[in-house]
PDB file of C-alpha atoms in Angstrom:
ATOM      1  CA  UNK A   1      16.657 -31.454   6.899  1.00 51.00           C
ATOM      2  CA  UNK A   2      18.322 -34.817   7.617  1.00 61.00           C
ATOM      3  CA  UNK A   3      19.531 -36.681   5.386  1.00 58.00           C
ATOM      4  CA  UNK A   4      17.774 -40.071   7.356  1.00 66.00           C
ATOM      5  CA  UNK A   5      14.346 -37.820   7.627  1.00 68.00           C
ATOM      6  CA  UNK A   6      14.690 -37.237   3.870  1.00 65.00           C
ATOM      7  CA  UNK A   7      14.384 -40.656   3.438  1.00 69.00           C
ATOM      8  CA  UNK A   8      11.814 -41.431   6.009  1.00 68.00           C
ATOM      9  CA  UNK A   9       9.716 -39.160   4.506  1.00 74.00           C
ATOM     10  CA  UNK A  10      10.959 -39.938   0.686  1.00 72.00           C
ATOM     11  CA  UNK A  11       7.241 -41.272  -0.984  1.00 78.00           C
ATOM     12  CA  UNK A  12       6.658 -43.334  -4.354  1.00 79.00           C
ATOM     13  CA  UNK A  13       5.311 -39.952  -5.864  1.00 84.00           C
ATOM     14  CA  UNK A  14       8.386 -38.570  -5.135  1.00 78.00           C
ATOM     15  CA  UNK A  15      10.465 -41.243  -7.002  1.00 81.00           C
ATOM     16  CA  UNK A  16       7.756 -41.101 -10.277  1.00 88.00           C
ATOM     17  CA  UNK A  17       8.718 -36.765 -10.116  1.00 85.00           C
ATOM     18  CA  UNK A  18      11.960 -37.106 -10.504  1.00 86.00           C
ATOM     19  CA  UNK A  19      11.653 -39.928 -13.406  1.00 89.00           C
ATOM     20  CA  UNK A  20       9.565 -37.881 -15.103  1.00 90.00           C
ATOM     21  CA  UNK A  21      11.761 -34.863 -15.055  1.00 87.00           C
ATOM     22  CA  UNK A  22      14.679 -36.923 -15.578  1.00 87.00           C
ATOM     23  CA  UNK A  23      12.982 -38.695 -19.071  1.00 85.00           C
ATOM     24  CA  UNK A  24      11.951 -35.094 -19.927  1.00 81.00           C
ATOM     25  CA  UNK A  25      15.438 -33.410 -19.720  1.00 78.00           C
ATOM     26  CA  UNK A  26      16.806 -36.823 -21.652  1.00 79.00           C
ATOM     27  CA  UNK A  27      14.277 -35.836 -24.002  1.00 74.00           C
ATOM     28  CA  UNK A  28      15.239 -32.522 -24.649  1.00 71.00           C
ATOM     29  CA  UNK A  29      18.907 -33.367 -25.074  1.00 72.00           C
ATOM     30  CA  UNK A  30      17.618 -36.081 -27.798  1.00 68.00           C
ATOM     31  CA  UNK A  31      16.023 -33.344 -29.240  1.00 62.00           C
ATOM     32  CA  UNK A  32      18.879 -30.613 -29.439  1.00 64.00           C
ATOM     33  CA  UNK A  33      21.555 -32.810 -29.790  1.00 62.00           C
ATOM     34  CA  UNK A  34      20.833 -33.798 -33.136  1.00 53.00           C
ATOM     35  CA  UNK A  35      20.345 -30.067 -34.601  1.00 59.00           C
ATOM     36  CA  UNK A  36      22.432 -26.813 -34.813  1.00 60.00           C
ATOM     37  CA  UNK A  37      20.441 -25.313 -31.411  1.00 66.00           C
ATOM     38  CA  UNK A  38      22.749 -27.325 -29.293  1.00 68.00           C
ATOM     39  CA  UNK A  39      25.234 -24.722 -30.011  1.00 70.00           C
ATOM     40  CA  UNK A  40      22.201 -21.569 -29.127  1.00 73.00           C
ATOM     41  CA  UNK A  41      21.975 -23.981 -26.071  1.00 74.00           C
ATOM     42  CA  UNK A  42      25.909 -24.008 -25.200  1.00 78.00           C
ATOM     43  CA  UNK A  43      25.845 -20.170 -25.152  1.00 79.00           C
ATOM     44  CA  UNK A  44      22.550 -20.072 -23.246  1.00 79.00           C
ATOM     45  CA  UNK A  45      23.917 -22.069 -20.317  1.00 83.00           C
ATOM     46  CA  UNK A  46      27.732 -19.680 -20.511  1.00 86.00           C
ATOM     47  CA  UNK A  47      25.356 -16.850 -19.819  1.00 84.00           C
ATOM     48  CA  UNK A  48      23.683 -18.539 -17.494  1.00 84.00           C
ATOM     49  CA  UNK A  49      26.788 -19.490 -15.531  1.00 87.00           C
ATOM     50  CA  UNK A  50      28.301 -15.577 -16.019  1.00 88.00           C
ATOM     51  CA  UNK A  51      24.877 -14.250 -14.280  1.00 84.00           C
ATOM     52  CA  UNK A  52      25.471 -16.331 -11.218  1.00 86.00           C
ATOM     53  CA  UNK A  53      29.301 -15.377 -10.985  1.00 87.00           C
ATOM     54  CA  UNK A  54      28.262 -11.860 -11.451  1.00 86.00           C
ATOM     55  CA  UNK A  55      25.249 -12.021  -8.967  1.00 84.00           C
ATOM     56  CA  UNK A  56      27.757 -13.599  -6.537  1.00 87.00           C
ATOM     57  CA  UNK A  57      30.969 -11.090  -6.816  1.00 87.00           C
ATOM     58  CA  UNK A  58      28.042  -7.989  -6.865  1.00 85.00           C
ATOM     59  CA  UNK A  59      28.747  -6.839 -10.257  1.00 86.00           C
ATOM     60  CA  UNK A  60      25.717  -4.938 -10.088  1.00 86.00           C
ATOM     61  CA  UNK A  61      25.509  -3.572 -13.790  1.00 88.00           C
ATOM     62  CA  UNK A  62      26.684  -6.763 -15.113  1.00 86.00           C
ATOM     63  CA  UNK A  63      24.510  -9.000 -13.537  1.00 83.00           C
ATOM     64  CA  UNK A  64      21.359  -6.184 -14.420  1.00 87.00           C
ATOM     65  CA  UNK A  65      22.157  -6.532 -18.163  1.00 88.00           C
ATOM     66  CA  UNK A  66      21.908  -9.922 -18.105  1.00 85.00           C
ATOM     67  CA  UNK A  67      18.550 -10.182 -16.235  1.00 83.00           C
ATOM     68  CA  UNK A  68      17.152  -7.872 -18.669  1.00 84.00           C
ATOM     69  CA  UNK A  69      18.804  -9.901 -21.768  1.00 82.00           C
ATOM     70  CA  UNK A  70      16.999 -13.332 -19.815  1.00 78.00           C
ATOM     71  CA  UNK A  71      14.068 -11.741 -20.087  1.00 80.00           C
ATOM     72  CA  UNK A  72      13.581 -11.327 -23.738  1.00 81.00           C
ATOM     73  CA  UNK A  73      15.315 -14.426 -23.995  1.00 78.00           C
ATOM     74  CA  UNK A  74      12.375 -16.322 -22.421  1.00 77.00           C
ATOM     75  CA  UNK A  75      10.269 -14.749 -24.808  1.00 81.00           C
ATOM     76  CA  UNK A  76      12.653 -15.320 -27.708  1.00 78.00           C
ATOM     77  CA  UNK A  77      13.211 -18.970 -27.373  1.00 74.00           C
ATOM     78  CA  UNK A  78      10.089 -20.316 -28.480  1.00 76.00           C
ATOM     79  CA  UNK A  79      10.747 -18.457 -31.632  1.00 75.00           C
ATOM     80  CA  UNK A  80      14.350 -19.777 -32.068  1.00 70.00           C
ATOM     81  CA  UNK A  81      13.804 -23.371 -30.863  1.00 69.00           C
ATOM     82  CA  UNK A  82      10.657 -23.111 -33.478  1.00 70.00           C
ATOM     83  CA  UNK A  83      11.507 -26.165 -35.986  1.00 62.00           C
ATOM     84  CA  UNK A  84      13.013 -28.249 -32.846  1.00 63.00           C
ATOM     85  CA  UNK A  85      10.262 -27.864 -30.859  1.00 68.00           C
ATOM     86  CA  UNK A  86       7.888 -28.832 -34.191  1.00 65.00           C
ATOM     87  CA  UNK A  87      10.116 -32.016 -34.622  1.00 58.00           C
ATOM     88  CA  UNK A  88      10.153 -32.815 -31.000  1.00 62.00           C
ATOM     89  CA  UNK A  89       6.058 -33.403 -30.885  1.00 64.00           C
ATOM     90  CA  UNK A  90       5.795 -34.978 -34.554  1.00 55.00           C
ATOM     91  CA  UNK A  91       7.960 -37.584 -32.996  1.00 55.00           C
ATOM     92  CA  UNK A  92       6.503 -37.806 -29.843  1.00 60.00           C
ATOM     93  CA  UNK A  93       3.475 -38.165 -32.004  1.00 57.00           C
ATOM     94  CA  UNK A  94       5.065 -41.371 -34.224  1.00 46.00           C
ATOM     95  CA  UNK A  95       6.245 -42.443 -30.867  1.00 52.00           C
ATOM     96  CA  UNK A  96      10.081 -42.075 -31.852  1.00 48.00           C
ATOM     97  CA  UNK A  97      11.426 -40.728 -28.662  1.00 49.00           C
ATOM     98  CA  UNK A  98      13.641 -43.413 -27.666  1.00 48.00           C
ATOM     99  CA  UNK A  99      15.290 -44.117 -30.782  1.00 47.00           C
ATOM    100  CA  UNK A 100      19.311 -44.520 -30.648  1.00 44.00           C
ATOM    101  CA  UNK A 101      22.245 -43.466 -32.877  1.00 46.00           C
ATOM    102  CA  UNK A 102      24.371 -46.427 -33.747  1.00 50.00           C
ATOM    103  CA  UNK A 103      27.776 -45.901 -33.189  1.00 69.00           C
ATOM    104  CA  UNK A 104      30.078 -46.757 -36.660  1.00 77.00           C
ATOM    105  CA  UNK A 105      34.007 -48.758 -36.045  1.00 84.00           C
ATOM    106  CA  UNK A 106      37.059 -46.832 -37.841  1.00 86.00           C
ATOM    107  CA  UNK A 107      36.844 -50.022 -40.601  1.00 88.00           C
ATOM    108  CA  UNK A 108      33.016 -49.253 -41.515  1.00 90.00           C
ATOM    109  CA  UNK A 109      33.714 -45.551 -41.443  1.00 91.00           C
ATOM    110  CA  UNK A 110      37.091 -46.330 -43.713  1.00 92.00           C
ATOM    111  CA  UNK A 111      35.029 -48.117 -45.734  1.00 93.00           C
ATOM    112  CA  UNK A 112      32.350 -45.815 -46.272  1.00 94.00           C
ATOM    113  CA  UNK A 113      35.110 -43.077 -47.123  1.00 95.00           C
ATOM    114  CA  UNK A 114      36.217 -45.190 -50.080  1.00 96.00           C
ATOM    115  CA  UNK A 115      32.921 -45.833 -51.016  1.00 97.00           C
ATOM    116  CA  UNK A 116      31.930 -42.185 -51.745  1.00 97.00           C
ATOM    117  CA  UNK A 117      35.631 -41.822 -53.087  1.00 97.00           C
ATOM    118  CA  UNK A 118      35.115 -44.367 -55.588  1.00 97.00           C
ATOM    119  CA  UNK A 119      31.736 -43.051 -56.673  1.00 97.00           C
ATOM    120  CA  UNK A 120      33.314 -39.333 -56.800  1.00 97.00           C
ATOM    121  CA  UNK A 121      36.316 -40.671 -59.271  1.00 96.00           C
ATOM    122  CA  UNK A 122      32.966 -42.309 -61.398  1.00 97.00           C
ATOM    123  CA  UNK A 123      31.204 -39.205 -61.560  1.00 97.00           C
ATOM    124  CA  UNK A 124      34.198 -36.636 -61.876  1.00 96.00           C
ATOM    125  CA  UNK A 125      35.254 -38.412 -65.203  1.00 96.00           C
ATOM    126  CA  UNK A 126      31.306 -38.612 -66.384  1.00 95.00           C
ATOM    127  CA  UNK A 127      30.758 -34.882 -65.190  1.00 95.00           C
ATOM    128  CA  UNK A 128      27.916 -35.851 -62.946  1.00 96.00           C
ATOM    129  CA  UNK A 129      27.549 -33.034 -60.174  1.00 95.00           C
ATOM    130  CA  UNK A 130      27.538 -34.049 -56.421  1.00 96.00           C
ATOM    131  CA  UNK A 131      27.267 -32.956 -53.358  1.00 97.00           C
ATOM    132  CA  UNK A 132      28.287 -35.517 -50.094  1.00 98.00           C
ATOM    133  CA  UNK A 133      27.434 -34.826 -46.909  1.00 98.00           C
ATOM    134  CA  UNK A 134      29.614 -36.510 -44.072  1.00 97.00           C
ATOM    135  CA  UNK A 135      27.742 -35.401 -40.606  1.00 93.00           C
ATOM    136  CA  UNK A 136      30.123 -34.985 -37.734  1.00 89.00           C
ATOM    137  CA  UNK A 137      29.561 -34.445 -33.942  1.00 81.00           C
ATOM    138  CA  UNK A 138      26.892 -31.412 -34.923  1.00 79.00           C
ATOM    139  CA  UNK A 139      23.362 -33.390 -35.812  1.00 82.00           C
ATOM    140  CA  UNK A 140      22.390 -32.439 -39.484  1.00 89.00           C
ATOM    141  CA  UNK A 141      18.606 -33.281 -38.481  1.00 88.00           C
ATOM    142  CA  UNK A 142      17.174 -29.889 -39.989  1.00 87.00           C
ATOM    143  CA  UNK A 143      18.547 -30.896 -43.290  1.00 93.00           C
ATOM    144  CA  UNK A 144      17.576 -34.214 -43.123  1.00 94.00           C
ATOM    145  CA  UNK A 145      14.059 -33.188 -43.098  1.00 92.00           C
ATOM    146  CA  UNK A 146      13.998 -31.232 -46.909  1.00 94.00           C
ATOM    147  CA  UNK A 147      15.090 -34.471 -48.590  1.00 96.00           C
ATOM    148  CA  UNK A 148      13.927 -37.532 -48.814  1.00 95.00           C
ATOM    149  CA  UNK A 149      14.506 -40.868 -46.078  1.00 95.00           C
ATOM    150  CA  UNK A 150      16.357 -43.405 -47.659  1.00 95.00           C
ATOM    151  CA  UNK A 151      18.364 -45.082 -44.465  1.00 94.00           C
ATOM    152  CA  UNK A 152      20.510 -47.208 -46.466  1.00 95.00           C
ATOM    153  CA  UNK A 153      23.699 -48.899 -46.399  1.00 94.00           C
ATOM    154  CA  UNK A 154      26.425 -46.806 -48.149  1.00 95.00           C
ATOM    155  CA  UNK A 155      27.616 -47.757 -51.595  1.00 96.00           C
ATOM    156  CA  UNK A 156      29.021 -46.884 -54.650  1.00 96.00           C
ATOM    157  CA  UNK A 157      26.022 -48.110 -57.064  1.00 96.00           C
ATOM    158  CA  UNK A 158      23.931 -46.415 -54.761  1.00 97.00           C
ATOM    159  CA  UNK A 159      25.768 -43.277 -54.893  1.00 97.00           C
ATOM    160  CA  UNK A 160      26.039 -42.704 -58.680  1.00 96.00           C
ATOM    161  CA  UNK A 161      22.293 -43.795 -58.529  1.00 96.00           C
ATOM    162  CA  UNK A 162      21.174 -41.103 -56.395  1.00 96.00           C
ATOM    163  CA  UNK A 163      22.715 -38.546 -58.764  1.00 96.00           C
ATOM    164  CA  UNK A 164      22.514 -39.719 -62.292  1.00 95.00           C
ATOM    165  CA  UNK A 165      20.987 -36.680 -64.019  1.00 93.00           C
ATOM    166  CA  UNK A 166      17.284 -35.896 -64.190  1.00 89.00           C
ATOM    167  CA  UNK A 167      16.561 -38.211 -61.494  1.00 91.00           C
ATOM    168  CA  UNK A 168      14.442 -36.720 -57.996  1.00 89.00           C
ATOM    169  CA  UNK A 169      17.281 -36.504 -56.121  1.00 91.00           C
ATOM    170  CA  UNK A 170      19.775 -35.817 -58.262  1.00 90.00           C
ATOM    171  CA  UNK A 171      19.817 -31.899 -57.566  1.00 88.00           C
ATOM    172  CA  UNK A 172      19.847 -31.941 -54.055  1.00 93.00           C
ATOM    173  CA  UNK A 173      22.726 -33.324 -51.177  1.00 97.00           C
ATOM    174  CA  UNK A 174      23.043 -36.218 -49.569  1.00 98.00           C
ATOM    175  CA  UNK A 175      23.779 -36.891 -46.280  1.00 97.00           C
ATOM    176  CA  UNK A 176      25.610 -39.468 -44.706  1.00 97.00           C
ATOM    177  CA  UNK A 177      25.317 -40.188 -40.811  1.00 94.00           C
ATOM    178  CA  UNK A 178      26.935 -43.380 -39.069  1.00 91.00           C
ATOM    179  CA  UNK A 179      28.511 -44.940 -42.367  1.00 92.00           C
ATOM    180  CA  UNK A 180      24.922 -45.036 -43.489  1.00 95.00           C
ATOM    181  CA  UNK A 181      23.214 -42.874 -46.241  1.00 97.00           C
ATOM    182  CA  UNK A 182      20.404 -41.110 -43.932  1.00 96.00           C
ATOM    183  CA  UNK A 183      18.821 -38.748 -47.000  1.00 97.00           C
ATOM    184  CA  UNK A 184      19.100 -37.573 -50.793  1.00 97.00           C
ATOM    185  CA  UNK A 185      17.761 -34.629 -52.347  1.00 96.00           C
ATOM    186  CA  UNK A 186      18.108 -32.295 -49.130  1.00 97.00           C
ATOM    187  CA  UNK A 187      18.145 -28.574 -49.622  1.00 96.00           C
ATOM    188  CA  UNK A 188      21.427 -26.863 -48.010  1.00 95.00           C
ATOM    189  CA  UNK A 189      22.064 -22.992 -47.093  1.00 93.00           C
ATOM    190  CA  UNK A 190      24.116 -21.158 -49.516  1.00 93.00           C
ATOM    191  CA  UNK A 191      27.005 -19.013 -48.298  1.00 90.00           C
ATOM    192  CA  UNK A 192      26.172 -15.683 -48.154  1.00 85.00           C
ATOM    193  CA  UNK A 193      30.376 -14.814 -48.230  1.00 83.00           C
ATOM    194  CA  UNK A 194      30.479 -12.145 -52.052  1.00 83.00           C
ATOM    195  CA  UNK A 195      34.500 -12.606 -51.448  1.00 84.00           C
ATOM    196  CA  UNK A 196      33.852 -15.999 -53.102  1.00 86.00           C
ATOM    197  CA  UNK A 197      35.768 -17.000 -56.696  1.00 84.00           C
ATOM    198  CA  UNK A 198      33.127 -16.325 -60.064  1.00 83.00           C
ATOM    199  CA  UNK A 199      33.672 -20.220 -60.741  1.00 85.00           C
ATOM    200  CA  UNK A 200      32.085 -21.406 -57.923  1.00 89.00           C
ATOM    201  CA  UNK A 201      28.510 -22.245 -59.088  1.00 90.00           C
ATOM    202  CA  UNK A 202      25.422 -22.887 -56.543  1.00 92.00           C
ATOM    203  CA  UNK A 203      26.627 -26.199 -55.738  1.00 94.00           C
ATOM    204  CA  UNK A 204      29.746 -25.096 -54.197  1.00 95.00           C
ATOM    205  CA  UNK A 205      28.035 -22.756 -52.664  1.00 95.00           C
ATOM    206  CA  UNK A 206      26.275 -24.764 -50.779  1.00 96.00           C
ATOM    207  CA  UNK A 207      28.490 -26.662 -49.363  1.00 95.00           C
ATOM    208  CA  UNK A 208      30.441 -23.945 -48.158  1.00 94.00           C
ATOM    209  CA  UNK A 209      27.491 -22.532 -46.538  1.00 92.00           C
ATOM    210  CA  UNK A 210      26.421 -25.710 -44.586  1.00 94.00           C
ATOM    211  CA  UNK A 211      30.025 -25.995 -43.265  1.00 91.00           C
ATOM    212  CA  UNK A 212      29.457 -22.688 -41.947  1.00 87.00           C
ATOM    213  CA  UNK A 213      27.176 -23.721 -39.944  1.00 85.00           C
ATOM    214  CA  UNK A 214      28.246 -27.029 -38.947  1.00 86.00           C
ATOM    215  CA  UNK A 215      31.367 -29.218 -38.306  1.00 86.00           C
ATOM    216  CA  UNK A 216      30.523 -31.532 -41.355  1.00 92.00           C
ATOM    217  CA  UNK A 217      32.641 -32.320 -44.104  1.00 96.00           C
ATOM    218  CA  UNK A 218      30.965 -32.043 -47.643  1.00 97.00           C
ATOM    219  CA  UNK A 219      32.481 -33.434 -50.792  1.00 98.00           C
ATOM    220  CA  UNK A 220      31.799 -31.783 -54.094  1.00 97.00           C
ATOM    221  CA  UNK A 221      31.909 -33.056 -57.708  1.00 96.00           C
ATOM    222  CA  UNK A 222      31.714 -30.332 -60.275  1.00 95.00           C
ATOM    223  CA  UNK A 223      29.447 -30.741 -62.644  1.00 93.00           C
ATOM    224  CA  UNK A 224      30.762 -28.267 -64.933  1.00 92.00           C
ATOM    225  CA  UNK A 225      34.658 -29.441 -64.859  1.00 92.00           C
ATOM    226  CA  UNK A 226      34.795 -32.811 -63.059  1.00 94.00           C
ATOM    227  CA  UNK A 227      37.077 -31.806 -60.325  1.00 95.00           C
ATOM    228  CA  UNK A 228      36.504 -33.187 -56.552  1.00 96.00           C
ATOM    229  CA  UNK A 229      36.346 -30.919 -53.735  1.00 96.00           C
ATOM    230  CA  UNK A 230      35.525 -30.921 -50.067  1.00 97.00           C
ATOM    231  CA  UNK A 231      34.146 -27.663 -47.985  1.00 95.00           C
ATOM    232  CA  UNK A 232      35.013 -27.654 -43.746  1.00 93.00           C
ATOM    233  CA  UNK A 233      34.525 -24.595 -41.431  1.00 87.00           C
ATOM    234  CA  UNK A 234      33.497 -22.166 -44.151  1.00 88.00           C
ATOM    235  CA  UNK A 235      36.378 -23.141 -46.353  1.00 91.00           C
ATOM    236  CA  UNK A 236      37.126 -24.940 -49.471  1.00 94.00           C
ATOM    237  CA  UNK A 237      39.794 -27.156 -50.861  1.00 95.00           C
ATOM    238  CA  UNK A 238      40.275 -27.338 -54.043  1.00 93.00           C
ATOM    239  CA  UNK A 239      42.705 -28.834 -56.726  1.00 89.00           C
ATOM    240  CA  UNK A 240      43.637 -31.963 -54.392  1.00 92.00           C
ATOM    241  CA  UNK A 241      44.577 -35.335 -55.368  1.00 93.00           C
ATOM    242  CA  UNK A 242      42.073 -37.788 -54.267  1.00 92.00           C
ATOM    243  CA  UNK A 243      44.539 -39.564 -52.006  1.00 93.00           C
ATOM    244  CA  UNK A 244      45.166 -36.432 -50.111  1.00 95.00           C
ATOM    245  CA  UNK A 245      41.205 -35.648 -50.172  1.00 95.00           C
ATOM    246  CA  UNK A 246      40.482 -39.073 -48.816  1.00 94.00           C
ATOM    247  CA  UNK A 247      43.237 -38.331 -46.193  1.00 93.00           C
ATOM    248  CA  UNK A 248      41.802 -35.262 -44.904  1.00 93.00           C
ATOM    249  CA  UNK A 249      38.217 -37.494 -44.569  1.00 94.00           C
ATOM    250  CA  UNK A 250      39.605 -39.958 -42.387  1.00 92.00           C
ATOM    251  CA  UNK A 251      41.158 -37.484 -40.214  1.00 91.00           C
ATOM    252  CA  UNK A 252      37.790 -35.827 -39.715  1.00 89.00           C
ATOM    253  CA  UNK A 253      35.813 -38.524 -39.268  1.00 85.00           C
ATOM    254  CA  UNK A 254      37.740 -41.886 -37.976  1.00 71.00           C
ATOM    255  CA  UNK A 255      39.771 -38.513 -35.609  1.00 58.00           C
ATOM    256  CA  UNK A 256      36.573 -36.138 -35.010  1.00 50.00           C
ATOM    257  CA  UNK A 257      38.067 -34.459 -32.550  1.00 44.00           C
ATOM    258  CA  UNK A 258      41.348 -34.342 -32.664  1.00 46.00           C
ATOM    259  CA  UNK A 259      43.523 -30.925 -33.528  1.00 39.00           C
ATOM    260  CA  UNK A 260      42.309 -30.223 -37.319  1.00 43.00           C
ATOM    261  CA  UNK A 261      43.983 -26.988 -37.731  1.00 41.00           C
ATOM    262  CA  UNK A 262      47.392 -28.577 -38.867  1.00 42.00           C
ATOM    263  CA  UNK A 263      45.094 -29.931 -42.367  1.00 45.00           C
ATOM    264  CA  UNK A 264      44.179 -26.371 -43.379  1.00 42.00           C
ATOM    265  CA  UNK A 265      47.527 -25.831 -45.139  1.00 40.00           C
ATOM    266  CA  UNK A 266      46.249 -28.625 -47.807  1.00 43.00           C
ATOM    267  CA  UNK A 267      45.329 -25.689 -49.822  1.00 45.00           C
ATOM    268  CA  UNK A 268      42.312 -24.223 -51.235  1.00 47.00           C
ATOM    269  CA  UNK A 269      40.480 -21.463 -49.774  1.00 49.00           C
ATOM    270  CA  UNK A 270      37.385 -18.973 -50.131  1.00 50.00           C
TER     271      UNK A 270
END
């Protein structure tokens, strides 16, 4: 078909078609890009894209293993996309669809960084327990949803607040997203890794098991001896001064993606 006789015959139903499948896939990628199934997603499409090289170079046992594997994935994703899919029509329902992430400048990030620093230094000496989320380029929306809203701005007060003892949220983390505290009292995923030191207690835990499965950073004050910590990539640091902890925060989140490999030598480990 012509290109001019595509256009001739091009009709206003035709325009409202693709808008709708256009709002729906920008939907979607609302949806995922805020929770860990963007990953699930990532290796979806890679198989995708190794079916059609192997369909096109005749790899016939290749490409027949993978047309099996789509099948049960088809029947597997409802399963798998479960709690996205349950978040995606309670907000369709509140009509929250459109809502956008704010973007946060180095200075308001920097500032947010001493912020949780300051309250950590409070707590360590007062043996208050904590556990500070800093969400990176991986949405943290799942967890988000076990705690409680607060959507404020980020400060100290606030901080030491949130976890003085016997308080609602004190037990629980809280996550920080845009400079912003976005929820307190959320429930994280311990690390199921038995390798792990005696004198880590469930807090620690924790945050090693949501950096597992994320590329957040998580600060930790120990209840039990006062000392600040911070979890990344399944891995914990441990016996840092706070100038070098504070360091390795601004790196990961004023620097998100730049090379982060060279900070692992800070110390610390499982």
């Amino acid at each position: 078909m012509q290109f001019s006789s595509l256009i001739e015959t091009f009709r206003f139903l035709d325009f409202i078609d693709i808008m709708t499948v256009a709002v729906a896939i920008y939907f979607v990628y609302k949806q995922l890009k805020d929770t860990r199934a963007v990953s699930l997603l990532k290796g979806l499409l890679v198989l995708a894209f190794i079916n059609v090289v192997s369909h096109t170079l005749n790899l016939y046992v290749i490409n027949w293993i993978l047309q099996q594997g789509m099948t049960v994935l088809l029947f597997a994703l409802p399963v798998v996309f479960q709690p996205e899919l349950r978040r995606a029509l309670e907000q369709l329902g509140r009509g929250r669809i459109f809502n956008r992430a704010q973007n946060v400048s180095e200075a308001e990030m920097d500032s947010a960084i001493n912020e949780v620093m300051a309250a950590a230094r409070v707590m360590s000496r007062e043996h208050t327990g904590a556990l500070m989320v800093f969400e990176r380029e991986v949405g943290l929306g799942d967890y988000i949803d076990t705690g409680i809203l607060v959507d404020a701005k980020l400060s100290r007060e606030l901080i030491r607040n949130i976890f003085v003892p016997g308080t609602p949220l004190h037990d629980g983390a809280m996550i920080i997203r845009n400079g912003r505290i976005m929820a307190a009292g959320c429930l994280l995923p311990l690390t199921e890794d038995r390798t792990l030191s005696t004198e880590l207690g469930t807090r620690h835990r924790a945050a090693i098991g949501l950096s597992e499965q994320a590329d957040c950073v998580v600060v930790v004050v120990s209840e039990e001896t006062g000392k600040i910590s911070y979890t990344y990539g399944g891995h914990i640091y441990r016996h840092l001064p706070e100038d070098q902890i504070k360091e390795a925060l601004r790196t990961f989140m004023e620097r998100p993606r730049q090379t982060i490999t060279s900070m692992w030598k800070w110390g610390g480990s499982k």
